[in-house]
PDB file of C-alpha atoms in Angstrom:
ATOM      1  CA  UNK B   1       7.619  -0.849  14.473  1.00 85.00           C
ATOM      2  CA  UNK B   2      10.603  -3.366  15.078  1.00 90.00           C
ATOM      3  CA  UNK B   3      10.433  -7.107  15.508  1.00 93.00           C
ATOM      4  CA  UNK B   4      11.673  -6.563  19.205  1.00 94.00           C
ATOM      5  CA  UNK B   5       8.997  -4.059  19.662  1.00 92.00           C
ATOM      6  CA  UNK B   6       6.401  -6.435  18.357  1.00 94.00           C
ATOM      7  CA  UNK B   7       7.451  -9.315  20.430  1.00 96.00           C
ATOM      8  CA  UNK B   8       7.502  -7.298  23.514  1.00 96.00           C
ATOM      9  CA  UNK B   9       3.995  -5.868  22.770  1.00 95.00           C
ATOM     10  CA  UNK B  10       2.482  -9.720  22.157  1.00 96.00           C
ATOM     11  CA  UNK B  11       4.066 -10.651  25.361  1.00 97.00           C
ATOM     12  CA  UNK B  12       2.628  -7.799  27.185  1.00 97.00           C
ATOM     13  CA  UNK B  13      -0.811  -8.631  25.718  1.00 96.00           C
ATOM     14  CA  UNK B  14      -1.023 -12.021  26.223  1.00 96.00           C
ATOM     15  CA  UNK B  15      -0.503 -11.607  29.953  1.00 96.00           C
ATOM     16  CA  UNK B  16      -3.790  -9.554  29.911  1.00 95.00           C
ATOM     17  CA  UNK B  17      -6.439 -11.093  31.804  1.00 92.00           C
ATOM     18  CA  UNK B  18      -8.852 -13.081  29.154  1.00 91.00           C
ATOM     19  CA  UNK B  19      -6.236 -12.942  26.277  1.00 95.00           C
ATOM     20  CA  UNK B  20      -5.209 -16.622  25.329  1.00 94.00           C
ATOM     21  CA  UNK B  21      -3.008 -15.489  21.880  1.00 95.00           C
ATOM     22  CA  UNK B  22      -1.519 -12.202  20.800  1.00 96.00           C
ATOM     23  CA  UNK B  23      -0.087 -11.682  17.351  1.00 97.00           C
ATOM     24  CA  UNK B  24       1.354  -8.245  16.564  1.00 96.00           C
ATOM     25  CA  UNK B  25       1.862  -7.520  12.654  1.00 95.00           C
ATOM     26  CA  UNK B  26       2.849  -4.675  10.481  1.00 93.00           C
ATOM     27  CA  UNK B  27       0.236  -3.023   8.283  1.00 86.00           C
ATOM     28  CA  UNK B  28       1.070  -5.111   5.687  1.00 86.00           C
ATOM     29  CA  UNK B  29       0.601  -8.380   7.578  1.00 89.00           C
ATOM     30  CA  UNK B  30       4.102  -8.990   8.258  1.00 94.00           C
ATOM     31  CA  UNK B  31       3.919 -10.800  11.701  1.00 96.00           C
ATOM     32  CA  UNK B  32       6.431  -8.781  14.011  1.00 96.00           C
ATOM     33  CA  UNK B  33       5.713 -10.892  17.183  1.00 96.00           C
ATOM     34  CA  UNK B  34       3.334 -13.607  18.763  1.00 97.00           C
ATOM     35  CA  UNK B  35       2.551 -15.660  21.833  1.00 96.00           C
ATOM     36  CA  UNK B  36       0.529 -18.487  22.474  1.00 94.00           C
ATOM     37  CA  UNK B  37      -0.731 -18.451  18.887  1.00 92.00           C
ATOM     38  CA  UNK B  38       0.553 -21.643  16.357  1.00 91.00           C
ATOM     39  CA  UNK B  39      -0.164 -20.041  13.239  1.00 92.00           C
ATOM     40  CA  UNK B  40       0.800 -16.307  13.547  1.00 95.00           C
ATOM     41  CA  UNK B  41       0.436 -16.137   9.944  1.00 95.00           C
ATOM     42  CA  UNK B  42      -3.048 -16.848   9.714  1.00 92.00           C
ATOM     43  CA  UNK B  43      -4.103 -14.775  12.408  1.00 90.00           C
ATOM     44  CA  UNK B  44      -2.021 -11.730  10.779  1.00 93.00           C
ATOM     45  CA  UNK B  45      -3.859 -12.173   7.662  1.00 92.00           C
ATOM     46  CA  UNK B  46      -7.134 -12.382   9.275  1.00 86.00           C
ATOM     47  CA  UNK B  47      -6.413  -9.037  11.437  1.00 85.00           C
ATOM     48  CA  UNK B  48      -5.248  -7.496   8.092  1.00 85.00           C
ATOM     49  CA  UNK B  49      -8.539  -8.693   6.344  1.00 86.00           C
ATOM     50  CA  UNK B  50     -10.748  -7.528   9.282  1.00 81.00           C
ATOM     51  CA  UNK B  51      -9.154  -3.969   9.574  1.00 78.00           C
ATOM     52  CA  UNK B  52      -9.301  -3.362   5.634  1.00 75.00           C
ATOM     53  CA  UNK B  53     -12.795  -4.188   5.456  1.00 72.00           C
ATOM     54  CA  UNK B  54     -13.320  -1.589   8.398  1.00 68.00           C
ATOM     55  CA  UNK B  55     -11.563   1.143   7.081  1.00 68.00           C
ATOM     56  CA  UNK B  56     -13.310   0.475   3.406  1.00 65.00           C
ATOM     57  CA  UNK B  57     -16.478   1.807   5.628  1.00 61.00           C
ATOM     58  CA  UNK B  58     -14.850   5.320   6.600  1.00 59.00           C
ATOM     59  CA  UNK B  59     -13.830   6.101   2.663  1.00 60.00           C
ATOM     60  CA  UNK B  60     -17.242   7.117   1.756  1.00 57.00           C
ATOM     61  CA  UNK B  61     -19.810   5.950  -0.437  1.00 55.00           C
ATOM     62  CA  UNK B  62     -23.385   4.486   0.669  1.00 54.00           C
ATOM     63  CA  UNK B  63     -23.065   4.813   4.591  1.00 53.00           C
ATOM     64  CA  UNK B  64     -26.980   4.055   5.011  1.00 58.00           C
ATOM     65  CA  UNK B  65     -27.510   7.178   6.997  1.00 54.00           C
ATOM     66  CA  UNK B  66     -24.119   7.143   9.200  1.00 53.00           C
ATOM     67  CA  UNK B  67     -22.934  10.143   7.271  1.00 51.00           C
ATOM     68  CA  UNK B  68     -19.774  12.029   8.669  1.00 50.00           C
ATOM     69  CA  UNK B  69     -19.658   9.931  11.769  1.00 49.00           C
ATOM     70  CA  UNK B  70     -18.298   6.969   9.808  1.00 51.00           C
ATOM     71  CA  UNK B  71     -16.703   8.829   6.995  1.00 51.00           C
ATOM     72  CA  UNK B  72     -14.714  11.309   9.260  1.00 54.00           C
ATOM     73  CA  UNK B  73     -13.586   8.391  11.955  1.00 56.00           C
ATOM     74  CA  UNK B  74     -10.658   6.049  11.996  1.00 62.00           C
ATOM     75  CA  UNK B  75     -10.716   2.253  12.740  1.00 69.00           C
ATOM     76  CA  UNK B  76      -9.385   1.515  16.239  1.00 79.00           C
ATOM     77  CA  UNK B  77     -10.902  -2.047  16.950  1.00 81.00           C
ATOM     78  CA  UNK B  78     -12.765  -4.623  15.458  1.00 82.00           C
ATOM     79  CA  UNK B  79     -14.147  -7.649  17.271  1.00 83.00           C
ATOM     80  CA  UNK B  80     -15.172 -10.905  16.059  1.00 83.00           C
ATOM     81  CA  UNK B  81     -17.111 -13.549  17.405  1.00 83.00           C
ATOM     82  CA  UNK B  82     -16.979 -17.111  16.006  1.00 79.00           C
ATOM     83  CA  UNK B  83     -17.438 -20.676  16.642  1.00 77.00           C
ATOM     84  CA  UNK B  84     -13.632 -20.866  17.447  1.00 73.00           C
ATOM     85  CA  UNK B  85     -13.473 -18.188  20.141  1.00 79.00           C
ATOM     86  CA  UNK B  86     -13.388 -14.196  20.070  1.00 88.00           C
ATOM     87  CA  UNK B  87     -10.756 -12.243  18.475  1.00 90.00           C
ATOM     88  CA  UNK B  88     -10.308  -8.632  19.243  1.00 92.00           C
ATOM     89  CA  UNK B  89      -7.964  -6.784  16.435  1.00 91.00           C
ATOM     90  CA  UNK B  90      -6.594  -3.041  17.709  1.00 92.00           C
ATOM     91  CA  UNK B  91      -5.061  -0.903  15.401  1.00 88.00           C
ATOM     92  CA  UNK B  92      -1.940   1.071  16.132  1.00 85.00           C
ATOM     93  CA  UNK B  93      -0.221   3.432  14.042  1.00 81.00           C
ATOM     94  CA  UNK B  94       2.610   1.278  12.839  1.00 81.00           C
ATOM     95  CA  UNK B  95       0.517  -1.998  13.148  1.00 87.00           C
ATOM     96  CA  UNK B  96      -2.166  -4.349  14.679  1.00 92.00           C
ATOM     97  CA  UNK B  97      -2.813  -6.485  17.851  1.00 95.00           C
ATOM     98  CA  UNK B  98      -4.611  -9.506  17.006  1.00 94.00           C
ATOM     99  CA  UNK B  99      -5.811 -11.212  20.556  1.00 94.00           C
ATOM    100  CA  UNK B 100      -7.394 -14.444  20.370  1.00 93.00           C
ATOM    101  CA  UNK B 101      -9.704 -14.571  23.889  1.00 91.00           C
ATOM    102  CA  UNK B 102     -10.130 -17.110  26.258  1.00 87.00           C
ATOM    103  CA  UNK B 103     -13.577 -18.708  26.294  1.00 82.00           C
ATOM    104  CA  UNK B 104     -15.706 -16.548  28.392  1.00 76.00           C
ATOM    105  CA  UNK B 105     -12.925 -13.725  28.697  1.00 73.00           C
ATOM    106  CA  UNK B 106     -15.012 -10.121  28.866  1.00 71.00           C
ATOM    107  CA  UNK B 107     -14.977  -8.080  25.503  1.00 74.00           C
ATOM    108  CA  UNK B 108     -15.010  -5.172  26.865  1.00 82.00           C
ATOM    109  CA  UNK B 109     -12.758  -5.261  29.556  1.00 87.00           C
ATOM    110  CA  UNK B 110     -10.131  -7.043  27.409  1.00 90.00           C
ATOM    111  CA  UNK B 111     -10.525  -4.419  24.338  1.00 89.00           C
ATOM    112  CA  UNK B 112     -10.151  -1.508  26.649  1.00 92.00           C
ATOM    113  CA  UNK B 113      -6.726  -2.995  28.361  1.00 94.00           C
ATOM    114  CA  UNK B 114      -5.310  -3.727  24.558  1.00 94.00           C
ATOM    115  CA  UNK B 115      -6.317  -0.187  23.637  1.00 93.00           C
ATOM    116  CA  UNK B 116      -4.274   1.153  27.063  1.00 95.00           C
ATOM    117  CA  UNK B 117      -1.394  -1.288  25.830  1.00 95.00           C
ATOM    118  CA  UNK B 118      -1.417   0.058  22.145  1.00 93.00           C
ATOM    119  CA  UNK B 119      -1.526   3.646  23.448  1.00 92.00           C
ATOM    120  CA  UNK B 120       1.308   3.045  25.660  1.00 92.00           C
ATOM    121  CA  UNK B 121       3.539   1.447  23.352  1.00 90.00           C
ATOM    122  CA  UNK B 122       2.660   4.824  20.632  1.00 88.00           C
ATOM    123  CA  UNK B 123       3.598   7.050  23.451  1.00 87.00           C
ATOM    124  CA  UNK B 124       6.941   5.037  24.277  1.00 84.00           C
ATOM    125  CA  UNK B 125       7.943   5.264  20.293  1.00 78.00           C
ATOM    126  CA  UNK B 126       6.858   8.986  19.896  1.00 71.00           C
TER     127      UNK B 126
END
């Protein structure tokens, strides 16, 4: 993904109802675009860490009874709720979108809109 595409994706993500800030980064955490986030490198590092931990669950080992449901799956989205607000990390084939949500935003609705946005960009890149 180019920086130009990353910046466009971040701008589009920030227009989704409930999104207060958006960062798009490459899979290695390199910031490709950001809107409304004063520390996009920090958001990209957090998104990369969370995605890495989520992906580690799918690699096997002790799955606590989840078996192949987890082992044969791919990470698409991680949601975190914290004292500083909610964050949704959406995986793309070429990177990640990290969206900081406005207080009171609907996680499910916003997450679905972000997933749709990522699919549109993936389809356009194909």
